[in-house]
mmCIF file of C-alpha atoms in Angstrom:
data_model
loop_
_atom_site.group_PDB
_atom_site.id
_atom_site.type_symbol
_atom_site.label_atom_id
_atom_site.label_comp_id
_atom_site.label_asym_id
_atom_site.label_seq_id
_atom_site.Cartn_x
_atom_site.Cartn_y
_atom_site.Cartn_z
ATOM 1 C CA MET H 263 -76.754 30.273 108.273
ATOM 2 C CA THR H 264 -73.126 30.262 106.557
ATOM 3 C CA ALA H 265 -72.194 29.024 103.224
ATOM 4 C CA ALA H 266 -70.147 26.303 104.884
ATOM 5 C CA ALA H 267 -73.153 25.211 106.926
ATOM 6 C CA VAL H 268 -75.207 24.750 103.838
ATOM 7 C CA HIS H 269 -72.541 22.467 102.181
ATOM 8 C CA ARG H 270 -72.410 20.256 105.191
ATOM 9 C CA ARG H 271 -76.175 19.693 105.255
ATOM 10 C CA PRO H 272 -76.800 15.730 104.640
ATOM 11 C CA GLY H 273 -78.210 14.991 101.316
ATOM 12 C CA THR H 274 -77.229 18.221 99.451
ATOM 13 C CA HIS H 275 -74.478 16.774 97.953
ATOM 14 C CA TRP H 276 -75.912 14.073 96.145
ATOM 15 C CA TRP H 277 -78.776 16.003 94.869
ATOM 16 C CA THR H 278 -76.708 18.569 93.596
ATOM 17 C CA ARG H 279 -74.708 15.963 91.733
ATOM 18 C CA LEU H 280 -78.053 14.475 90.085
ATOM 19 C CA CYS H 281 -79.155 17.690 88.981
ATOM 20 C CA THR H 282 -75.876 18.499 87.372
ATOM 21 C CA ALA H 283 -75.993 15.166 85.753
ATOM 22 C CA VAL H 284 -79.485 15.674 84.280
ATOM 23 C CA LEU H 285 -78.943 19.139 82.939
ATOM 24 C CA THR H 286 -75.514 18.024 81.422
ATOM 25 C CA ALA H 287 -77.288 15.180 79.737
ATOM 26 C CA ALA H 288 -80.020 17.219 78.390
ATOM 27 C CA ALA H 289 -77.854 20.321 77.215
ATOM 28 C CA PRO H 290 -77.476 20.522 73.402
ATOM 29 C CA ARG H 291 -74.266 19.379 71.687
ATOM 30 C CA PRO H 292 -72.337 21.792 69.566
ATOM 31 C CA ALA H 293 -72.700 20.905 66.069
ATOM 32 C CA SER H 294 -69.582 19.847 63.861
ATOM 33 C CA PRO H 295 -68.645 21.357 60.503
ATOM 34 C CA ALA H 296 -71.567 20.908 57.938
ATOM 35 C CA GLY H 297 -73.001 18.357 60.311
ATOM 36 C CA LEU H 298 -70.254 15.713 59.568
ATOM 37 C CA GLY H 299 -70.228 13.162 62.193
ATOM 38 C CA TRP H 300 -67.891 10.478 63.259
ATOM 39 C CA ASP H 301 -69.761 7.746 61.638
ATOM 40 C CA ASP H 302 -70.756 9.574 58.415
ATOM 41 C CA LEU H 303 -69.901 8.691 54.858
ATOM 42 C CA MET H 304 -67.005 10.781 53.009
ATOM 43 C CA PRO H 305 -68.562 14.021 51.597
ATOM 44 C CA GLU H 306 -67.840 14.823 47.845
ATOM 45 C CA LEU H 307 -64.359 16.136 46.949
ATOM 46 C CA GLY H 308 -65.584 19.880 46.497
ATOM 47 C CA GLU H 309 -67.297 19.654 49.854
ATOM 48 C CA ARG H 310 -64.355 18.272 51.621
ATOM 49 C CA MET H 311 -62.144 21.057 50.372
ATOM 50 C CA ALA H 312 -64.454 23.817 51.528
ATOM 51 C CA LEU H 313 -64.536 22.502 54.822
ATOM 52 C CA LEU H 314 -60.958 22.371 55.135
ATOM 53 C CA ALA H 315 -60.155 25.856 53.598
ATOM 54 C CA ARG H 316 -62.977 27.075 55.881
ATOM 55 C CA ALA H 317 -61.360 25.435 58.945
ATOM 56 C CA ALA H 318 -57.822 26.942 58.168
ATOM 57 C CA GLY H 319 -58.811 30.223 56.923
ATOM 58 C CA ARG H 320 -56.823 32.385 54.493
ATOM 59 C CA GLN H 321 -53.439 30.816 55.602
ATOM 60 C CA ALA H 322 -54.414 27.456 53.652
ATOM 61 C CA VAL H 323 -53.807 26.466 50.419
ATOM 62 C CA VAL H 324 -56.014 23.402 49.594
ATOM 63 C CA THR H 325 -55.233 21.052 46.513
ATOM 64 C CA VAL H 326 -56.039 17.756 45.111
ATOM 65 C CA ASP H 327 -53.192 15.058 45.535
ATOM 66 C CA ARG H 328 -54.005 12.477 42.505
ATOM 67 C CA GLY H 329 -51.101 10.307 43.617
ATOM 68 C CA PHE H 330 -52.483 10.322 47.523
ATOM 69 C CA THR H 331 -52.803 6.436 48.444
ATOM 70 C CA PRO H 332 -55.326 6.140 51.367
ATOM 71 C CA HIS H 333 -54.382 3.941 54.228
ATOM 72 C CA GLU H 334 -55.864 3.469 57.992
ATOM 73 C CA CYS H 335 -55.906 6.694 60.039
ATOM 74 C CA PRO H 336 -53.033 6.511 62.708
ATOM 75 C CA ALA H 337 -54.950 9.128 64.812
ATOM 76 C CA CYS H 338 -58.153 7.241 65.241
ATOM 77 C CA ALA H 339 -57.132 3.622 64.724
ATOM 78 C CA PRO H 340 -57.729 2.380 68.392
ATOM 79 C CA ARG H 341 -61.509 3.944 68.482
ATOM 80 C CA GLY H 342 -62.411 3.398 64.722
ATOM 81 C CA ARG H 343 -61.663 2.357 61.314
ATOM 82 C CA ARG H 344 -61.414 5.361 58.894
ATOM 83 C CA ILE H 345 -59.160 6.114 56.094
ATOM 84 C CA THR H 346 -56.664 8.807 55.549
ATOM 85 C CA SER H 347 -57.907 11.664 53.188
ATOM 86 C CA VAL H 348 -56.261 14.393 54.105
ATOM 87 C CA ARG H 349 -52.363 15.186 54.266
ATOM 88 C CA LEU H 350 -51.236 18.483 56.431
ATOM 89 C CA TRP H 351 -48.090 20.118 55.752
ATOM 90 C CA GLY H 352 -46.765 22.284 58.596
ATOM 91 C CA ALA H 353 -44.710 25.535 58.480
ATOM 92 C CA PRO H 354 -43.676 25.585 61.882
ATOM 93 C CA ARG H 355 -42.027 28.466 63.899
ATOM 94 C CA ALA H 356 -38.650 27.961 65.221
ATOM 95 C CA ASP H 357 -39.585 27.797 68.893
ATOM 96 C CA VAL H 358 -42.034 24.883 68.714
ATOM 97 C CA VAL H 359 -40.422 22.021 70.489
ATOM 98 C CA GLN H 360 -42.137 18.858 68.503
ATOM 99 C CA PRO H 361 -43.722 20.627 65.402
ATOM 100 C CA LEU H 362 -46.047 18.821 63.168
ATOM 101 C CA GLN H 363 -44.131 18.485 59.622
ATOM 102 C CA VAL H 364 -46.562 16.313 57.782
ATOM 103 C CA ALA H 365 -49.337 14.220 58.665
ATOM 104 C CA ALA H 366 -51.969 11.993 56.912
ATOM 105 C CA VAL H 367 -55.054 11.479 58.800
ATOM 106 C CA CYS H 368 -58.959 11.280 58.178
ATOM 107 C CA LEU H 369 -61.340 13.870 57.465
ATOM 108 C CA GLN H 370 -62.798 13.931 60.958
ATOM 109 C CA CYS H 371 -59.189 14.072 62.556
ATOM 110 C CA ALA H 372 -58.174 16.807 60.538
ATOM 111 C CA LEU H 373 -61.247 18.887 61.687
ATOM 112 C CA GLY H 374 -61.363 17.716 65.176
ATOM 113 C CA ILE H 375 -64.705 16.058 65.026
ATOM 114 C CA PRO H 376 -65.043 14.006 68.376
ATOM 115 C CA ALA H 377 -65.054 10.328 68.021
ATOM 116 C CA THR H 378 -68.065 8.286 69.658
ATOM 117 C CA GLY H 379 -67.705 8.041 73.564
ATOM 118 C CA HIS H 380 -65.075 10.756 73.380
ATOM 119 C CA VAL H 381 -65.516 13.429 76.164
ATOM 120 C CA GLY H 382 -64.848 16.973 75.835
ATOM 121 C CA LYS H 383 -63.806 19.127 72.752
ATOM 122 C CA ARG H 384 -60.894 17.505 70.523
ATOM 123 C CA GLY H 385 -58.742 19.657 68.582
ATOM 124 C CA GLY H 386 -58.053 18.770 65.056
ATOM 125 C CA LEU H 387 -54.772 18.624 63.020
ATOM 126 C CA VAL H 388 -55.422 21.604 61.137
ATOM 127 C CA GLN H 389 -55.889 23.904 64.318
ATOM 128 C CA ARG H 390 -52.460 22.449 65.465
ATOM 129 C CA VAL H 391 -50.561 23.243 62.036
ATOM 130 C CA LEU H 392 -52.349 27.071 62.326
ATOM 131 C CA ASP H 393 -51.039 27.366 66.090
ATOM 132 C CA GLU H 394 -47.833 26.262 65.217
ATOM 133 C CA ALA H 395 -47.226 28.028 61.901
ATOM 134 C CA ARG H 396 -44.998 30.724 61.317
ATOM 135 C CA PRO H 397 -46.592 34.401 60.999
ATOM 136 C CA GLY H 398 -47.613 34.588 57.248
ATOM 137 C CA ALA H 399 -46.872 31.405 56.331
ATOM 138 C CA ALA H 400 -49.092 29.186 54.008
ATOM 139 C CA ILE H 401 -50.288 26.052 55.137
ATOM 140 C CA ARG H 402 -50.561 23.143 52.465
ATOM 141 C CA ILE H 403 -53.417 20.874 52.869
ATOM 142 C CA GLU H 404 -53.623 18.016 50.242
ATOM 143 C CA VAL H 405 -56.677 15.901 49.555
ATOM 144 C CA CYS H 406 -57.269 12.615 48.178
ATOM 145 C CA GLU H 407 -59.777 11.839 45.370
#
């Protein structure tokens, strides 16, 4: 029996899809940084700074901005109601078409933690700033109190 004949057998297709769906639902999900979920409360200031420094690596300079006034996060506003607590300053290369200069987002959007009901991996703005950065350029990250 050839491979093409196996795929043409009646009943094979729905059974394969059912098995795949069951195995996908039972697969463990990757953990977010420090166990922080979409609906979790805001961690303490020191923990937030450590999470952002770990996500950005050696290129990041994480500081506290005392004048940062939080508002509704523009990146997750349709799905959830989180407030901004992180401001990212980019140092983009010249060849980036639409670089991120500055953005204020919530901690989950900065780290790329998927929203409730969001399928697949979601890249955070920290990763985007790092991808667009000039080689050796320092990335500024400001955190509100």
